[in-house]
Amino acid sequence: MENLIALLIAAPLLGAAVLLVGGRRLDAVGHWIGTLLSAASFVFGLILFADLLGKNAEHRTLTQHLWTWISVGSFQADVTFRLDQLSMTFVLLITGVGSLIHLYSVGYMEHDERRRRFFGYLNLFLAAMLLLVLADNYLLLYVGWEGVGLASYLLIGFWQHKPSAATAAKKAFLVNRVGDMGLSIAIMLMFTTFGSFAFGPVFSHAGDASEGRLTAIGLMLLLAACGKSAQVPLQSWLGDAMEGPTPVSALIHAATMVTAGVYLIVRSAAIFNLAPDAQLAVTVVGAVTLLFGAIVGCAKDDIKKALAGSTMSQIGYMILAAGLGPIGYVFAIMHLVTHGFFKAGLFLGAGSVMHGMNDEVDMRRYGGLRKYMPVTFITFGLGYLAIIGFPFLSGFFSKDAIIEAAFAKGGTQGWILGGAALLGAAITAFYMTRVMLMTFFGEKRWQPDENGNEPHPHESPKVMTIPMVLLAFGSVFAGGLFSIGDRFLHWLEPVTGHSEGHSPVSAATVTAATMVCLVIGVGIAWAQYGRKPVPAVAPRGSLLTRAARRDLLQDDFNHVVLVRGGEHLTRSLVYVDHTLVDGVVNGTAAGFGGLSGRLRRVQNGFVRSYAVSMFGGAALLVAATLLMRAV
């Protein structure tokens, strides 16, 4: 079975190569080639999953060594794949949800002239993400990490004829380079500390390293996670990434890119368990981001950007859980999987709405769409109920587990983290209810566009609705299935470990508090957007609302601190270069130039001058000799 691991990556990688190199002759069938090869990878994943289920827990790690990549002295990098319970979970999520997004894209991109290229990029995205989660060492993981960054750049900027899309792709690429520096530094530190960057040696010898060194490695890994998973302070790219086609948003937010940071931290559990300061930093980043993203989501009228703020917030929950250590690792991954279902369904539902509304994204121009798009309404609605934690849907099980684990951290830290998670649940209920009410309820508010074309909302074709229905099933049932007999916990525990902790509040109390937060959030949203007509133009709002519309001034902060700061730093360096460096160089050159100009006058070409010089020199030598004898 180990030989099948490489095929997981090979199938979508082959699709990317064929579709990107094959040329226009494949335009008619390229979308089906990409979809079938993605589905083939999912089938290979199911076969391997069944094989792992048939083994004892301690024998559920498979490795496949392909070749030695680099071998120079003691430095050796192998292309080796590792399939265990953690990577298997990601494989099924990436290929399963990814294949549904491929199928949806067949209809969504039907009229795009570059559809074949789009599917080639989708396949490349899947292959890079699979390499990331299947790598057996951090250097190979880094290759997949960069591949995901490249594929996201190509997909976010797919409609590069739009300046906003080109800018968004560049922004995502540049912000992620900052995080990628963290991962590269972490790998260097690992090699200098352990003499290896393979998972086995690093994890087994982590206890031999100093806490300071492990903390440094952990913080660099966290910086990398902040970039890929759009966590504070590297979150600014995520909202702009909505400029790409909607299936790209679903793929990035549900199954691939933003989940990479969570995987990196959980995979590196052996390092973080021995670095409490790094763990604390992870929890702080997660708690701040879950509130940051939720607040941003409250003020967005663009349906995709509202969902982008939601993703930032939900990934914050996962990062928070991952920072809790053995108490939260399993629940971080559990919420990641359930989120993969309902967030993919929500984005595909948003794309379906856009498909029927002439690509309109402003929710203030929607209203009453449940009558025209019943399948989209039901599937989107189930995703909405799942994300707000409605009882017995997927989000109810996974998010409540994270909130309970936060309280189980104990002490003041536990109360702060648990309180932040509860507050985030209330805000989530508010902004998602707002999206639901503005889109599907109330009176219709759509208007003709600038060309005079009035939208005629209609249900999407089956090739788009079938993936939405399947994802809705996952939104409803996945969390409950995982929780029966603690199946998911027992599945991941051999890899991540697990500790119950000592929570000062009971699980029933946490559930009750979460339900109260849910009711409060839904109630406030209903009072504001359900009972009153939605104005066509957003009111000015409070200072916080205006700041949230501008992503809590994150771009303004980056411009002032980084852009202008960089400009001032550059000007200072130029001044130092011109005045100090060039001054020394030019002054030295001028000094030698002046000296040589004066010495040049001695060489005037007149014999009498040379005779006088020789006579003077001889006289000096005679005088010196007589003086020395006299002494």
XYZ file of C-alpha atoms in Angstrom:
631
model
C 0.000 0.000 0.000
C 2.919 2.376 0.605
C 3.405 2.659 -3.156
C 0.028 4.365 -3.477
C 1.142 7.371 -1.413
C 3.054 8.936 -4.294
C 0.022 8.469 -6.548
C -1.959 10.796 -4.299
C 0.290 13.626 -5.471
C 1.061 12.267 -8.921
C -2.566 12.299 -10.127
C -3.271 16.053 -9.732
C 0.330 16.885 -10.658
C -0.131 14.979 -13.923
C -3.362 16.879 -14.495
C -1.595 20.206 -13.977
C 1.186 19.250 -16.404
C -1.192 17.994 -19.094
C -3.573 20.950 -18.862
C -0.903 23.645 -18.724
C 1.292 22.192 -21.469
C -1.279 20.452 -23.657
C -2.451 23.608 -25.385
C -5.801 24.607 -26.853
C -6.471 21.145 -28.230
C -7.607 20.220 -24.689
C -9.945 23.171 -24.213
C -13.030 21.059 -24.831
C -12.201 18.378 -22.248
C -9.602 19.975 -19.969
C -12.087 20.646 -17.166
C -13.093 16.987 -17.052
C -9.463 15.844 -17.084
C -8.708 18.034 -14.077
C -11.833 16.875 -12.223
C -11.247 13.163 -12.894
C -7.609 13.273 -11.787
C -8.598 15.085 -8.602
C -11.249 12.421 -7.993
C -8.659 9.702 -8.715
C -6.481 11.089 -5.933
C -9.505 10.937 -3.617
C -10.056 7.288 -4.540
C -6.416 6.474 -3.761
C -6.942 8.241 -0.449
C -9.982 6.106 0.358
C -8.034 2.921 -0.408
C -5.202 3.982 1.893
C -7.677 5.044 4.567
C -9.300 1.617 4.503
C -5.851 0.050 4.799
C -5.015 2.188 7.854
C -8.312 1.274 9.502
C -7.367 -2.386 9.190
C -4.164 -1.860 11.210
C -3.546 -1.400 14.906
C -3.116 2.219 16.014
C 0.647 1.831 16.525
C 1.098 0.493 12.966
C -0.806 3.221 11.148
C 2.250 5.095 9.912
C 3.323 4.323 6.345
C 6.407 5.775 4.661
C 7.514 5.730 1.043
C 11.063 6.717 0.140
C 11.459 7.735 -3.499
C 14.994 9.083 -3.802
C 17.708 11.103 -2.107
C 17.206 14.682 -3.168
C 20.378 16.350 -1.808
C 23.427 14.705 -0.228
C 26.378 16.928 0.699
C 28.476 15.814 3.662
C 26.221 15.535 6.689
C 23.446 17.405 4.861
C 20.953 14.983 3.342
C 17.444 15.672 2.111
C 15.230 12.797 1.018
C 12.011 12.740 -0.948
C 10.121 10.585 1.511
C 6.398 10.592 2.195
C 4.731 9.926 5.537
C 1.114 8.826 5.847
C -0.337 8.615 9.342
C -3.638 9.515 10.976
C -2.982 13.261 10.794
C -1.858 13.408 7.165
C -4.602 10.936 6.182
C -7.220 13.304 7.607
C -5.864 16.129 5.476
C -5.596 13.922 2.386
C -9.291 13.042 2.517
C -10.293 16.649 3.167
C -8.085 18.087 0.423
C -9.012 15.565 -2.252
C -12.666 15.099 -1.232
C -13.673 18.737 -0.870
C -11.230 19.686 -3.636
C -12.900 17.289 -6.078
C -16.340 18.730 -5.281
C -14.979 22.215 -5.937
C -13.549 20.981 -9.251
C -16.986 19.626 -10.208
C -18.673 22.883 -9.196
C -16.139 24.820 -11.280
C -17.205 22.949 -14.420
C -20.440 24.931 -14.317
C -19.165 28.114 -12.714
C -16.352 28.622 -15.245
C -18.336 27.329 -18.226
C -18.066 30.521 -20.246
C -14.498 31.413 -19.354
C -12.166 31.175 -22.345
C -9.256 30.091 -20.114
C -11.122 27.349 -18.262
C -8.523 24.686 -19.128
C -5.758 26.763 -17.567
C -7.921 27.377 -14.504
C -8.317 23.647 -13.917
C -4.597 23.179 -14.413
C -3.976 25.664 -11.612
C -6.559 23.911 -9.404
C -4.750 20.598 -9.924
C -1.425 22.258 -9.141
C -2.918 23.644 -5.936
C -4.059 20.185 -4.811
C -0.705 18.582 -5.657
C 1.232 21.226 -3.696
C -1.039 20.924 -0.661
C -0.805 17.133 -0.712
C 2.997 17.358 -0.870
C 2.888 19.692 2.128
C 0.895 17.307 4.335
C 2.595 14.103 3.153
C 6.214 15.252 3.452
C 8.323 13.361 5.983
C 10.700 16.278 6.591
C 10.438 20.029 6.911
C 12.467 20.804 3.796
C 10.146 18.779 1.566
C 7.205 20.320 3.419
C 8.699 23.705 2.505
C 8.574 22.782 -1.184
C 4.855 22.065 -0.884
C 4.464 25.216 1.203
C 5.945 27.346 -1.574
C 3.964 25.438 -4.192
C 0.755 26.368 -2.401
C 1.892 29.994 -2.390
C 2.586 29.906 -6.122
C -0.724 28.234 -6.968
C -2.660 30.724 -4.822
C -0.921 33.600 -6.607
C -1.924 32.180 -9.986
C -5.529 31.538 -8.951
C -6.185 34.755 -7.017
C -4.878 36.718 -10.008
C -6.509 34.448 -12.597
C -8.551 37.348 -13.962
C -5.439 39.495 -14.218
C -7.150 41.819 -16.688
C -8.746 43.308 -13.564
C -6.217 45.551 -11.793
C -7.790 44.644 -8.436
C -7.176 40.928 -9.046
C -3.564 41.472 -10.092
C -2.969 43.639 -7.015
C -4.617 41.089 -4.711
C -2.448 38.274 -6.070
C 0.711 40.330 -5.575
C -0.376 41.274 -2.066
C -1.023 37.645 -1.090
C 2.336 36.621 -2.531
C 4.314 39.337 -0.732
C 2.624 38.952 2.663
C 3.179 35.211 2.546
C 6.863 35.732 1.806
C 7.187 37.231 5.290
C 5.725 34.111 6.847
C 7.808 31.871 4.598
C 10.956 33.465 5.998
C 9.831 32.192 9.391
C 9.606 28.625 8.129
C 12.981 28.806 6.395
C 14.649 30.147 9.566
C 12.964 27.426 11.633
C 14.355 24.755 9.303
C 17.864 26.230 9.615
C 17.577 26.255 13.401
C 16.428 22.638 13.360
C 19.413 21.559 11.303
C 21.923 23.386 13.490
C 20.235 22.024 16.634
C 19.437 18.438 15.686
C 21.603 17.862 12.614
C 18.443 17.004 10.669
C 15.116 18.433 9.584
C 13.332 15.076 9.207
C 10.341 14.606 11.496
C 11.697 11.509 13.234
C 15.071 12.875 14.458
C 13.669 16.330 15.257
C 10.765 15.047 17.341
C 12.722 12.302 19.110
C 15.551 14.663 20.119
C 13.438 17.730 20.896
C 13.901 17.050 24.613
C 17.666 17.395 24.249
C 17.487 21.006 23.024
C 17.329 24.041 25.291
C 13.960 25.667 25.922
C 15.236 28.900 24.387
C 16.162 27.184 21.132
C 12.799 25.371 20.989
C 10.988 28.636 21.695
C 12.828 30.300 18.807
C 11.888 27.443 16.480
C 8.290 27.545 17.695
C 7.968 31.296 17.152
C 9.353 31.002 13.619
C 6.868 28.210 12.885
C 4.103 30.434 14.258
C 5.213 33.265 11.959
C 4.940 30.859 9.022
C 1.486 29.774 10.169
C 0.352 33.398 10.464
C 1.223 33.983 6.816
C -0.479 30.941 5.304
C -3.465 30.889 7.682
C -4.050 34.672 7.585
C -3.576 35.256 11.295
C -2.687 38.545 12.979
C -0.409 40.281 12.008
C -0.183 38.725 8.514
C -3.918 38.598 7.799
C -4.260 41.525 5.389
C -4.133 39.441 2.188
C -7.172 37.254 2.842
C -9.977 39.726 2.138
C -8.405 40.908 -1.111
C -7.965 37.274 -2.209
C -11.738 37.292 -2.932
C -10.859 38.888 -6.285
C -10.233 35.391 -7.641
C -13.063 33.202 -8.997
C -15.364 31.979 -6.229
C -14.257 28.307 -6.457
C -10.751 29.562 -5.629
C -12.097 31.197 -2.493
C -13.763 27.925 -1.502
C -10.574 25.939 -2.109
C -8.297 28.369 -0.268
C -10.621 28.826 2.692
C -11.902 25.301 3.165
C -9.446 22.631 2.109
C -6.017 24.013 1.339
C -4.018 27.143 1.965
C -5.400 28.580 5.200
C -5.401 25.156 6.849
C -1.653 24.741 6.262
C -0.686 26.812 9.310
C -2.870 24.709 11.605
C -1.300 21.537 10.199
C 2.216 22.926 10.707
C 1.622 23.691 14.386
C -0.120 20.405 15.166
C 2.490 18.397 13.249
C 5.183 20.180 15.294
C 3.509 19.271 18.594
C 6.708 17.721 19.983
C 8.416 21.130 19.723
C 5.562 23.244 21.076
C 4.942 20.891 24.010
C 8.433 21.732 25.285
C 8.204 25.473 24.546
C 5.466 26.981 26.766
C 6.242 30.549 25.709
C 5.767 29.634 22.060
C 2.512 27.874 22.955
C 1.297 30.981 24.754
C 2.102 33.074 21.672
C 0.043 30.671 19.542
C -2.995 30.969 21.819
C -2.732 34.772 21.905
C -2.560 34.969 18.111
C -5.541 32.622 17.788
C -7.669 34.490 20.349
C -6.904 37.912 18.858
C -7.554 36.732 15.300
C -10.849 34.977 16.047
C -12.198 38.278 17.401
C -10.490 40.386 14.712
C -11.970 38.360 11.849
C -15.416 38.209 13.430
C -15.577 41.982 13.882
C -14.469 42.544 10.274
C -17.136 40.098 9.061
C -19.855 42.130 10.806
C -19.326 45.208 8.626
C -18.824 43.780 5.142
C -21.560 44.142 2.526
C -19.605 42.070 -0.016
C -20.825 38.516 0.611
C -17.454 36.941 -0.164
C -15.540 39.356 2.046
C -17.956 38.731 4.906
C -17.208 35.022 4.547
C -13.481 35.813 4.339
C -13.665 37.528 7.740
C -15.475 34.442 8.968
C -12.660 32.199 7.744
C -10.076 34.336 9.498
C -12.084 34.010 12.702
C -12.668 30.251 12.435
C -9.005 29.572 11.691
C -8.337 31.665 14.799
C -10.350 29.115 16.778
C -8.178 26.338 15.350
C -4.924 28.165 16.109
C -6.176 28.855 19.631
C -6.918 25.152 20.121
C -3.538 24.158 18.678
C -1.840 26.497 21.150
C -3.517 24.722 24.047
C -1.251 21.726 23.479
C -2.484 18.164 24.063
C -5.740 19.589 25.426
C -6.656 21.071 22.054
C -4.713 19.469 19.193
C -7.461 17.008 18.305
C -10.202 19.628 18.488
C -8.216 22.011 16.288
C -8.145 19.379 13.547
C -11.739 18.342 14.173
C -12.935 21.917 13.707
C -10.686 22.220 10.661
C -12.467 19.274 9.031
C -16.005 20.346 9.919
C -15.140 23.889 8.829
C -13.943 22.438 5.536
C -17.469 21.189 4.841
C -19.561 24.153 5.900
C -17.189 26.884 4.697
C -16.808 25.266 1.266
C -20.601 24.999 1.117
C -21.008 28.644 2.107
C -18.563 29.882 -0.525
C -20.073 27.707 -3.229
C -23.481 28.987 -2.158
C -22.195 32.552 -2.459
C -20.918 31.699 -5.934
C -24.317 30.280 -6.817
C -25.964 33.520 -5.704
C -23.495 35.516 -7.780
C -24.131 33.200 -10.737
C -27.833 34.044 -10.604
C -27.306 37.760 -9.903
C -24.982 38.796 -12.742
C -21.905 38.506 -10.459
C -23.305 41.041 -8.002
C -21.570 40.687 -4.602
C -23.237 43.510 -2.627
C -25.725 41.943 -0.218
C -27.632 45.232 -0.065
C -28.719 44.456 -3.630
C -29.996 40.965 -2.823
C -33.054 40.151 -0.714
C -35.737 37.476 -0.962
C -33.568 35.081 -2.981
C -34.876 32.003 -1.145
C -37.897 32.067 -3.478
C -35.745 31.975 -6.600
C -32.888 29.727 -5.473
C -34.340 27.068 -3.146
C -31.451 24.582 -3.309
C -28.894 27.300 -2.734
C -30.982 28.652 0.132
C -31.274 25.276 1.883
C -27.629 24.249 1.460
C -26.332 27.699 2.401
C -28.719 27.722 5.344
C -27.404 24.409 6.652
C -23.851 25.735 6.386
C -24.971 28.844 8.266
C -26.509 26.770 11.075
C -23.360 24.650 11.265
C -20.959 27.575 11.558
C -22.938 29.338 14.291
C -22.969 26.117 16.338
C -26.644 25.193 16.065
C -27.284 22.129 18.249
C -26.206 18.800 16.784
C -24.791 20.192 13.542
C -21.072 19.890 12.843
C -19.936 23.222 14.232
C -21.783 22.560 17.479
C -19.539 19.626 18.290
C -16.195 21.013 17.158
C -16.482 24.647 18.305
C -17.918 23.737 21.719
C -15.019 21.336 22.208
C -12.540 24.167 21.559
C -14.309 26.512 23.970
C -14.331 23.833 26.658
C -10.633 23.101 26.028
C -9.860 26.824 26.367
C -11.430 26.892 29.816
C -9.574 23.667 30.660
C -6.285 25.549 30.242
C -6.922 26.647 33.798
C -6.176 29.790 35.768
C -6.599 33.331 34.524
C -5.347 32.324 31.083
C -8.130 29.769 30.750
C -10.830 32.282 31.686
C -9.479 34.871 29.225
C -9.184 32.418 26.336
C -12.535 30.803 27.079
C -14.206 34.202 27.351
C -12.714 35.299 24.020
C -13.954 32.103 22.380
C -17.481 32.634 23.774
C -17.512 36.261 22.615
C -16.397 35.086 19.180
C -19.317 32.629 19.100
C -21.788 35.449 19.770
C -20.283 37.664 17.061
C -20.246 34.717 14.635
C -23.968 34.193 15.189
C -24.546 37.897 14.518
C -22.597 38.345 11.293
C -23.665 35.037 9.751
C -27.327 35.759 10.543
C -26.787 39.158 8.956
C -25.495 37.485 5.784
C -28.419 35.072 5.757
C -31.077 37.766 6.261
C -29.622 40.245 3.779
C -29.283 37.605 1.082
C -32.312 35.340 1.320
C -34.978 37.225 3.290
C -36.818 40.518 3.035
C -37.922 42.259 -0.127
C -35.916 42.144 -3.333
C -33.487 45.028 -3.647
C -31.607 44.318 -6.857
C -31.259 47.023 -9.493
C -30.066 47.213 -13.117
C -26.307 47.428 -13.542
C -24.459 50.230 -15.323
C -25.414 48.672 -18.680
C -29.099 48.566 -17.792
C -29.192 44.786 -17.327
C -31.445 43.760 -14.468
C -30.589 40.472 -12.701
C -32.953 37.544 -13.136
C -32.117 35.298 -10.185
C -32.368 31.599 -10.893
C -31.119 28.325 -9.491
C -27.705 27.106 -10.610
C -27.307 23.992 -12.796
C -26.984 20.552 -11.194
C -23.237 20.387 -11.787
C -23.044 23.235 -9.252
C -25.827 22.269 -6.856
C -24.793 18.608 -6.415
C -21.463 19.541 -4.745
C -23.365 22.014 -2.569
C -25.789 19.292 -1.449
C -22.969 16.864 -0.623
C -21.129 19.520 1.379
C -24.364 20.296 3.225
C -24.518 16.663 4.373
C -21.025 17.061 5.810
C -22.078 20.319 7.469
C -24.922 18.504 9.198
C -23.520 15.095 10.086
C -19.685 15.182 10.189
C -19.329 16.572 13.718
C -21.818 14.137 15.184
C -20.196 11.146 13.508
C -16.775 12.207 14.770
C -18.092 12.560 18.325
C -19.800 9.165 18.635
C -17.600 7.202 20.999
C -14.927 9.910 20.613
C -14.002 8.359 17.263
C -12.041 11.298 15.967
C -10.187 11.723 19.246
C -9.124 8.066 19.292
C -8.138 8.284 15.608
C -5.722 11.214 16.060
C -4.539 10.623 19.625
C -1.628 8.311 18.676
C -0.126 11.162 16.607
C -1.114 14.307 18.493
C -1.556 12.994 22.012
C -4.436 14.143 24.195
C -4.997 15.437 27.706
C -8.353 16.209 29.302
C -7.106 19.151 31.356
C -8.971 20.424 34.404
C -11.786 22.722 33.361
C -13.324 24.942 36.062
C -16.660 24.727 34.234
C -18.550 21.645 33.116
C -19.271 20.710 29.533
C -22.977 21.359 30.142
C -22.195 24.866 31.375
C -20.077 25.579 28.303
C -22.865 24.338 26.032
C -25.440 26.457 27.837
C -23.208 29.544 27.638
C -22.596 28.935 23.940
C -26.333 28.639 23.292
C -26.957 31.901 25.137
C -24.295 33.597 22.974
C -25.891 32.104 19.856
C -29.353 33.392 20.775
C -28.005 36.857 21.616
C -26.109 37.111 18.322
C -29.054 35.894 16.232
C -31.459 38.137 18.137
C -29.441 41.293 17.595
C -29.037 40.508 13.894
C -32.770 39.843 13.533
C -33.631 43.097 15.275
C -31.311 45.042 12.991
C -31.762 43.274 9.629
C -34.872 41.088 9.927
C -37.434 43.488 11.383
C -36.263 46.560 9.499
C -35.783 47.169 5.779
C -32.167 46.975 4.655
C -31.111 50.390 3.299
C -29.634 50.449 -0.183
C -26.658 52.426 1.088
C -24.883 51.492 4.290
C -25.336 54.087 7.036
C -22.264 55.832 8.338
C -22.251 53.809 11.535
C -20.065 54.006 14.603
C -16.321 54.505 14.654
C -15.843 50.735 15.143
C -18.150 49.975 12.208
C -16.264 52.344 9.926
C -12.964 50.831 11.024
C -14.308 47.292 10.459
C -15.338 48.221 6.921
C -11.683 49.075 6.375
C -10.554 45.759 7.893
C -9.852 47.415 11.250
C -7.310 49.646 9.514
C -4.914 46.774 8.875
C -3.920 48.133 5.459
C -3.585 51.643 6.886
C -1.331 50.281 9.625
C 0.785 48.382 7.107
C 1.057 51.460 4.913
C 2.138 53.751 7.744
C 4.424 51.330 9.562
C 5.794 49.178 6.762
C 5.439 51.119 3.503
C 6.202 54.594 4.814
C 8.581 53.169 7.381
C 10.368 51.355 4.600
C 10.496 54.520 2.543
C 12.035 56.470 5.435
C 14.492 53.668 6.107
C 15.454 53.611 2.435
C 15.944 57.375 2.345
C 18.084 57.177 5.488
C 20.229 54.452 3.976
C 20.600 56.448 0.763
C 21.658 59.509 2.794
C 24.218 57.465 4.723
C 25.452 55.964 1.474
C 25.832 59.359 -0.197
C 27.324 61.222 2.757
C 29.338 58.621 4.647
C 30.166 55.752 2.296
C 30.482 57.849 -0.855
C 32.160 60.611 1.189
C 34.909 58.261 2.365
C 35.375 56.728 -1.078
C 35.237 60.012 -2.968
C 37.393 61.807 -0.355
C 40.060 59.121 -0.568
C 40.001 59.286 -4.346
C 40.226 63.108 -4.286
C 43.151 62.988 -1.849
C 45.142 60.610 -4.011
C 44.155 62.631 -7.067
C 45.494 65.842 -5.546
C 48.702 64.144 -4.385
C 49.287 62.618 -7.806
C 48.604 66.003 -9.433
C 51.343 67.595 -7.359
C 53.787 64.737 -7.887
C 53.103 64.907 -11.602
C 54.713 68.331 -11.753
C 58.092 66.746 -10.992
C 57.938 64.912 -14.307
C 58.160 68.018 -16.548
C 60.475 66.686 -19.317
C 63.306 69.269 -18.823
C 66.851 67.834 -18.427
C 67.997 70.716 -16.247
C 65.209 69.966 -13.761
C 66.228 66.314 -13.603
C 69.931 67.331 -13.149
C 69.042 69.644 -10.269
C 66.986 66.830 -8.690
C 69.866 64.391 -9.040
C 72.350 66.930 -7.668
C 70.062 67.717 -4.732
C 69.562 64.036 -3.987
C 73.296 63.337 -4.109
C 73.947 66.316 -1.800
C 71.438 64.996 0.700
C 73.049 61.536 0.660
C 76.568 63.024 1.210
C 75.300 65.217 4.042
C 73.556 62.292 5.698
C 76.689 60.133 5.434
C 78.932 62.803 6.978
C 76.411 63.376 9.765
C 76.276 59.689 10.640
C 80.126 59.432 10.765
C 80.322 62.471 12.976
C 77.914 60.925 15.406
